[in-house]
XYZ file of N, CA and C in Angstrom:
471
model
N 1.061 -1.276 -0.010
C -0.039 -0.196 -0.130
C 0.868 1.377 0.073
N 0.708 2.163 -1.041
C 1.454 3.292 -1.227
C 1.133 4.297 0.094
N 1.917 5.324 0.032
C 1.285 6.295 1.263
C 0.006 6.794 1.240
N -0.311 7.104 0.041
C -1.619 8.181 -0.212
C -2.679 7.126 0.061
N -2.388 5.831 -0.463
C -3.572 4.842 -0.240
C -3.806 4.349 1.283
N -2.647 4.406 2.148
C -2.709 4.220 3.314
C -3.423 5.445 4.390
N -2.961 6.650 3.732
C -3.859 7.750 4.155
C -5.134 7.636 3.958
N -5.777 7.511 2.859
C -6.881 7.454 2.477
C -7.950 6.429 3.289
N -7.038 5.087 3.660
C -7.816 4.297 4.571
C -7.590 4.804 5.864
N -6.925 5.546 6.659
C -6.912 6.225 7.656
C -8.154 7.477 7.964
N -7.977 8.038 6.805
C -9.082 9.090 6.805
C -10.327 8.320 6.733
N -10.543 7.390 6.103
C -12.041 6.737 6.022
C -12.626 6.319 7.113
N -11.220 5.379 8.145
C -11.537 5.296 9.210
C -11.723 6.392 10.166
N -11.351 7.640 9.926
C -11.345 8.599 10.899
C -12.664 9.174 10.672
N -13.267 9.380 9.106
C -14.230 9.904 9.159
C -15.673 8.865 9.497
N -15.394 7.893 9.684
C -16.480 6.736 10.259
C -16.574 7.341 11.632
N -15.320 7.085 12.401
C -15.609 7.415 13.824
C -16.219 8.799 14.012
N -15.818 9.965 13.235
C -16.341 11.048 13.486
C -17.801 11.188 13.262
N -18.420 10.540 12.431
C -20.086 10.425 12.077
C -20.600 9.635 13.227
N -19.919 8.824 14.210
C -20.538 8.387 15.197
C -19.856 9.089 16.459
N -19.577 10.248 16.060
C -19.037 11.178 17.473
C -18.171 10.400 18.277
N -17.402 9.620 17.757
C -16.318 8.993 18.650
C -15.121 9.994 18.472
N -14.948 10.901 19.217
C -14.118 11.772 18.939
C -12.584 11.571 19.143
N -12.048 10.742 20.394
C -10.918 10.417 20.503
C -10.269 9.423 19.615
N -11.009 8.439 19.271
C -10.989 7.623 17.809
C -10.583 8.071 16.706
N -11.527 9.274 16.348
C -11.507 10.016 14.825
C -9.999 10.732 15.197
N -9.845 11.418 16.193
C -8.713 12.304 16.501
C -7.345 11.238 16.111
N -7.411 10.292 16.725
C -6.423 9.232 16.657
C -6.190 8.670 15.293
N -6.933 8.380 14.437
C -6.731 8.169 12.991
C -6.266 9.427 12.253
N -6.936 10.580 12.518
C -6.538 11.849 11.681
C -5.054 12.223 12.092
N -4.645 12.007 13.383
C -3.322 12.389 13.827
C -2.364 11.232 12.961
N -2.922 9.948 13.035
C -1.914 8.953 12.657
C -1.402 9.137 11.099
N -2.500 9.555 10.416
C -2.357 10.054 8.801
C -1.660 11.529 8.917
N -1.600 12.335 9.680
C -0.637 13.542 9.604
C 0.635 12.988 9.743
N 0.984 12.031 10.668
C 2.244 11.794 11.050
C 2.745 10.603 9.882
N 1.909 10.197 9.138
C 2.172 9.274 8.093
C 2.750 10.092 6.959
N 2.039 10.957 6.471
C 2.446 11.909 5.265
C 3.640 12.758 5.723
N 3.727 13.208 6.879
C 5.048 14.066 7.213
C 6.019 13.014 7.192
N 6.069 11.719 7.391
C 7.197 10.761 7.193
C 7.616 10.729 5.818
N 6.492 10.797 4.979
C 6.633 10.598 3.602
C 7.470 11.747 2.772
N 6.972 13.003 3.339
C 7.456 14.248 2.542
C 8.906 14.342 2.390
N 9.310 14.625 1.244
C 10.559 14.782 0.834
C 11.496 15.953 1.714
N 10.574 16.740 2.605
C 11.143 17.794 3.423
C 10.670 17.382 4.675
N 11.327 18.112 5.668
C 10.686 18.459 6.958
C 10.350 19.604 7.392
N 8.926 19.470 7.423
C 8.162 21.011 7.668
C 8.533 21.729 8.803
N 9.044 21.138 9.856
C 9.527 21.708 11.257
C 10.574 22.557 10.846
N 11.621 22.141 10.153
C 12.904 22.815 9.870
C 12.971 23.356 8.579
N 11.945 23.100 7.409
C 12.090 23.486 6.151
C 13.333 23.400 5.264
N 13.861 22.143 5.891
C 14.967 21.668 5.173
C 14.863 20.506 4.153
N 15.740 20.100 3.348
C 15.264 18.550 2.608
C 15.317 17.481 3.581
N 14.891 16.508 3.539
C 14.996 15.423 4.458
C 16.240 14.822 4.509
N 17.174 14.866 3.433
C 18.392 14.286 3.637
C 19.269 15.136 2.279
N 20.420 14.826 2.526
C 21.397 15.521 1.760
C 21.181 15.327 0.133
N 20.504 14.048 -0.137
C 20.358 13.693 -1.544
C 19.123 14.929 -2.130
N 18.399 15.251 -1.396
C 17.377 15.904 -1.486
C 17.829 17.487 -1.674
N 18.837 17.666 -1.785
C 19.381 19.257 -1.519
C 19.143 20.190 -2.639
N 18.836 19.590 -3.771
C 18.375 20.175 -5.114
C 17.373 21.452 -4.731
N 17.636 22.418 -5.353
C 16.931 23.509 -4.923
C 15.292 23.387 -5.153
N 14.861 23.069 -3.936
C 13.373 22.734 -3.698
C 12.498 22.670 -4.654
N 12.567 21.291 -5.146
C 11.718 20.992 -6.237
C 10.620 19.998 -5.537
N 9.291 20.672 -5.037
C 8.621 20.009 -4.304
C 7.410 19.557 -5.144
N 7.411 19.689 -6.682
C 6.337 18.843 -7.350
C 5.889 17.431 -7.017
N 6.746 16.756 -6.621
C 6.322 15.232 -6.416
C 5.825 15.208 -5.118
N 5.917 16.220 -4.135
C 5.242 16.351 -3.006
C 3.858 17.029 -2.836
N 3.581 17.355 -4.029
C 2.195 18.375 -3.905
C 1.103 17.393 -3.476
N 0.781 16.222 -4.003
C -0.227 15.359 -3.556
C -0.127 15.078 -1.959
N 0.978 14.812 -1.417
C 1.207 14.772 0.005
C 1.001 16.032 0.635
N 1.186 17.177 0.156
C 0.868 18.358 0.700
C -0.680 18.711 0.990
N -1.479 18.192 -0.185
C -2.851 18.250 -0.223
C -3.429 17.264 0.975
N -2.892 15.992 0.915
C -3.420 15.107 1.927
C -3.046 15.631 3.430
N -1.932 15.957 3.687
C -1.381 16.881 4.909
C -2.585 17.726 5.118
N -2.749 18.849 4.424
C -3.784 19.835 4.744
C -4.929 19.374 5.279
N -5.494 18.327 4.530
C -6.828 18.018 4.698
C -6.876 17.162 5.989
N -6.019 16.244 6.279
C -5.980 15.822 7.627
C -5.702 16.556 8.803
N -5.013 17.738 8.622
C -4.944 18.662 9.519
C -6.390 19.340 9.830
N -7.151 19.598 8.575
C -8.366 20.444 8.720
C -9.429 19.399 9.385
N -9.269 18.092 9.203
C -10.056 16.910 9.846
C -9.919 16.980 11.352
N -8.528 16.890 11.681
C -8.208 16.871 13.077
C -8.997 18.118 13.806
N -8.579 19.195 12.938
C -9.160 20.551 13.456
C -10.606 20.474 13.893
N -11.303 19.864 12.864
C -12.744 19.850 13.003
C -13.135 19.036 14.449
N -12.342 18.081 14.565
C -12.548 16.974 15.675
C -12.453 18.133 17.011
N -11.213 18.681 17.128
C -11.171 19.699 18.199
C -12.397 20.702 18.370
N -12.780 21.214 17.299
C -13.740 22.109 17.338
C -15.141 21.564 17.927
N -15.638 20.465 17.341
C -16.580 19.736 17.659
C -16.714 19.432 19.455
N -15.400 19.514 19.824
C -15.122 18.972 21.302
C -15.038 20.496 21.905
N -15.127 21.455 21.110
C -15.208 22.973 21.717
C -13.766 23.042 22.483
N -12.713 22.394 21.869
C -11.135 22.392 22.330
C -10.632 23.608 21.343
N -11.091 24.872 21.507
C -10.880 25.832 20.600
C -9.277 25.920 20.663
N -8.768 26.424 21.864
C -7.049 26.578 21.534
C -6.432 25.578 21.029
N -6.675 24.390 20.907
C -6.045 23.359 20.384
C -6.402 23.398 18.676
N -7.756 23.493 18.518
C -8.130 23.659 17.010
C -7.308 24.692 16.308
N -7.402 26.122 17.003
C -6.670 27.077 16.636
C -5.119 27.128 16.595
N -4.511 26.446 17.546
C -3.227 26.061 17.746
C -2.821 25.360 16.303
N -3.220 24.255 16.103
C -3.146 23.275 15.117
C -3.254 23.825 13.482
N -4.166 24.647 13.184
C -4.562 25.338 12.079
C -3.256 26.448 12.010
N -2.976 27.293 13.121
C -1.974 28.224 12.856
C -0.545 27.744 12.653
N -0.248 26.839 13.154
C 1.069 26.223 13.058
C 1.069 25.606 11.702
N 0.156 24.990 11.211
C 0.096 24.383 9.979
C 0.305 25.694 8.820
N -0.549 26.590 8.979
C -0.689 27.578 8.099
C 0.572 28.257 8.242
N 1.586 28.508 9.397
C 2.625 29.197 9.349
C 3.666 28.516 8.809
N 3.870 27.039 8.618
C 4.524 26.205 8.177
C 4.533 26.341 6.494
N 3.290 26.189 6.221
C 3.109 25.920 4.880
C 3.559 27.443 3.981
N 3.313 28.497 4.725
C 3.614 29.959 4.265
C 5.167 30.120 4.244
N 5.643 29.566 5.070
C 7.111 29.523 5.295
C 7.859 28.809 4.041
N 7.289 27.509 3.771
C 7.668 26.715 2.856
C 7.154 27.399 1.274
N 6.269 28.413 1.319
C 5.879 28.871 0.177
C 6.566 29.797 -0.294
N 7.240 30.709 0.636
C 8.510 31.744 0.359
C 9.538 30.830 0.231
N 9.796 29.778 0.094
C 11.153 29.076 -0.294
C 10.874 28.268 -1.634
N 9.766 28.171 -2.231
C 9.419 27.662 -3.619
C 9.590 28.815 -4.675
N 10.051 28.456 -5.734
C 9.900 29.453 -6.983
C 8.728 29.780 -7.482
N 8.309 30.924 -7.706
C 6.723 31.201 -8.226
C 6.531 30.326 -9.624
N 7.435 29.867 -10.177
C 7.111 29.166 -11.505
C 6.934 27.693 -11.024
N 7.367 27.255 -9.783
C 7.104 25.829 -9.502
C 5.726 25.722 -9.327
N 5.232 24.441 -9.784
C 3.877 23.903 -9.655
C 3.483 23.775 -8.270
N 4.308 23.628 -7.361
C 3.920 23.294 -5.943
C 3.730 24.785 -5.452
N 4.280 25.621 -5.975
C 3.721 27.169 -5.469
C 2.085 27.577 -5.321
N 1.404 26.752 -6.338
C 0.083 26.894 -6.725
C -0.556 26.162 -5.553
N 0.016 24.772 -5.663
C -0.540 23.814 -4.353
C -0.286 24.410 -3.066
N 0.753 25.020 -2.926
C 0.832 25.520 -1.215
C 0.001 26.798 -0.999
N -0.382 27.383 -2.223
C -0.949 28.820 -1.895
C -2.523 28.350 -1.812
N -2.987 27.385 -2.559
C -4.101 26.659 -2.259
C -4.638 25.932 -0.878
N -3.424 25.374 -0.366
C -3.486 24.828 0.819
C -3.528 25.895 2.140
N -2.697 26.748 1.847
C -2.783 27.955 2.620
C -4.135 28.732 2.907
N -4.519 28.853 1.745
C -5.930 29.404 1.418
C -6.872 28.517 2.457
N -7.048 27.329 1.948
C -7.852 26.186 2.917
C -7.768 26.499 4.376
N -6.431 26.488 4.746
C -6.180 26.486 6.331
C -6.784 27.833 6.963
N -6.491 28.950 6.134
C -6.830 30.153 6.569
C -8.518 30.138 6.755
N -8.922 29.636 5.514
C -10.442 29.501 5.842
C -10.812 28.927 6.985
N -10.512 27.725 7.188
C -10.925 26.752 8.470
C -10.707 27.708 9.661
N -9.439 28.352 9.612
C -9.005 29.009 10.780
C -10.248 30.144 11.112
N -10.678 31.009 10.053
C -11.536 31.853 10.319
C -12.951 31.074 10.541
N -13.438 30.302 9.807
C -14.514 29.563 10.273
C -14.599 29.144 11.674
N -13.560 28.391 12.042
C -13.638 28.034 13.541
C -13.366 29.285 14.625
N -12.915 30.440 14.263
C -12.953 31.470 15.123
C -14.259 32.121 15.115
N -15.062 32.068 13.908
C -16.440 32.481 14.310
C -17.146 31.578 14.910
N -17.207 30.357 14.632
C -17.735 29.318 15.723
C -17.508 29.462 16.989
N -16.116 29.705 17.521
C -15.770 29.824 18.717
C -16.547 31.212 19.205
N -16.416 32.253 18.512
C -17.121 33.495 18.717
C -18.572 33.091 19.089
N -19.172 32.594 18.117
C -20.563 32.014 18.140
C -20.968 31.392 19.413
N -20.086 30.396 19.748
C -20.493 29.746 21.060
C -20.309 30.383 22.357
N -19.330 31.422 22.221
C -19.105 32.252 23.466
C -20.270 32.959 23.588
N -21.139 33.406 22.534
C -22.247 34.443 22.513
C -23.491 33.640 22.717
N -23.502 32.427 22.497
C -24.797 31.479 22.351
C -25.641 31.811 21.135
N -24.843 32.201 19.879
C -25.794 32.411 18.803
C -25.488 31.002 17.961
N -26.414 30.629 17.056
C -25.820 29.510 15.904
C -24.995 29.988 15.208
N -24.132 28.709 14.890
C -23.309 28.990 13.696
C -23.379 28.174 12.568
N -22.919 28.318 11.505
C -23.022 27.474 10.391
C -21.695 26.609 10.434
N -22.058 25.122 10.022
C -20.851 24.231 9.982
C -20.867 23.590 8.599
N -19.845 23.319 7.953
C -19.668 22.784 6.692
C -19.440 21.619 6.781
N -18.889 20.868 7.853
C -18.701 19.616 8.040
C -17.108 19.315 7.805
N -16.788 17.889 7.468
C -15.438 17.295 7.199
C -14.881 17.724 5.733
N -13.817 17.888 5.582
C -12.980 18.123 4.398
C -12.762 16.695 3.891
N -13.218 16.724 2.433
C -12.955 15.275 1.936
C -11.718 14.704 2.171
N -11.877 13.025 1.887
C -10.599 12.424 2.061
C -10.388 12.068 0.498
N -10.813 12.729 -0.325
C -10.183 12.585 -1.734
C -9.205 13.677 -1.964
N -8.431 13.304 -2.817
C -7.602 14.425 -3.290
C -8.104 15.122 -4.324
N -7.709 16.642 -4.435
C -8.677 17.595 -5.139
C -8.043 17.381 -6.665
């Protein structure tokens, strides 16, 4: 099973647990899928350097585009679990950290690289979710109803 197929399986399991409101189980599946994708990325997102010396070519992330999309989706799904549990700090922290890392990575990629479009798209998705959850958090604090769009798809865009 390749990493994306394994990721899809974990996302499906997480989505099933999510639908059954088994928050702990869903978060475990989503977190495991995040760790899986991070392990297979050719770069280390926490340091923004190539995973090994052989990858030192000037940041060619094209092959990692699908993995970046998978990572973003899994992060958004985990953030949704935290939001459903009203764990707002954890939700916002997760989305903020992911957004910051992808924005830093975006600055390292040449604008002509196809990965820059993927990074921009995923930064926008993370920012949208951060705003949505901020609004939901504020709505909960003021006891007004909020609109919820649900889980992000486990399919690659």
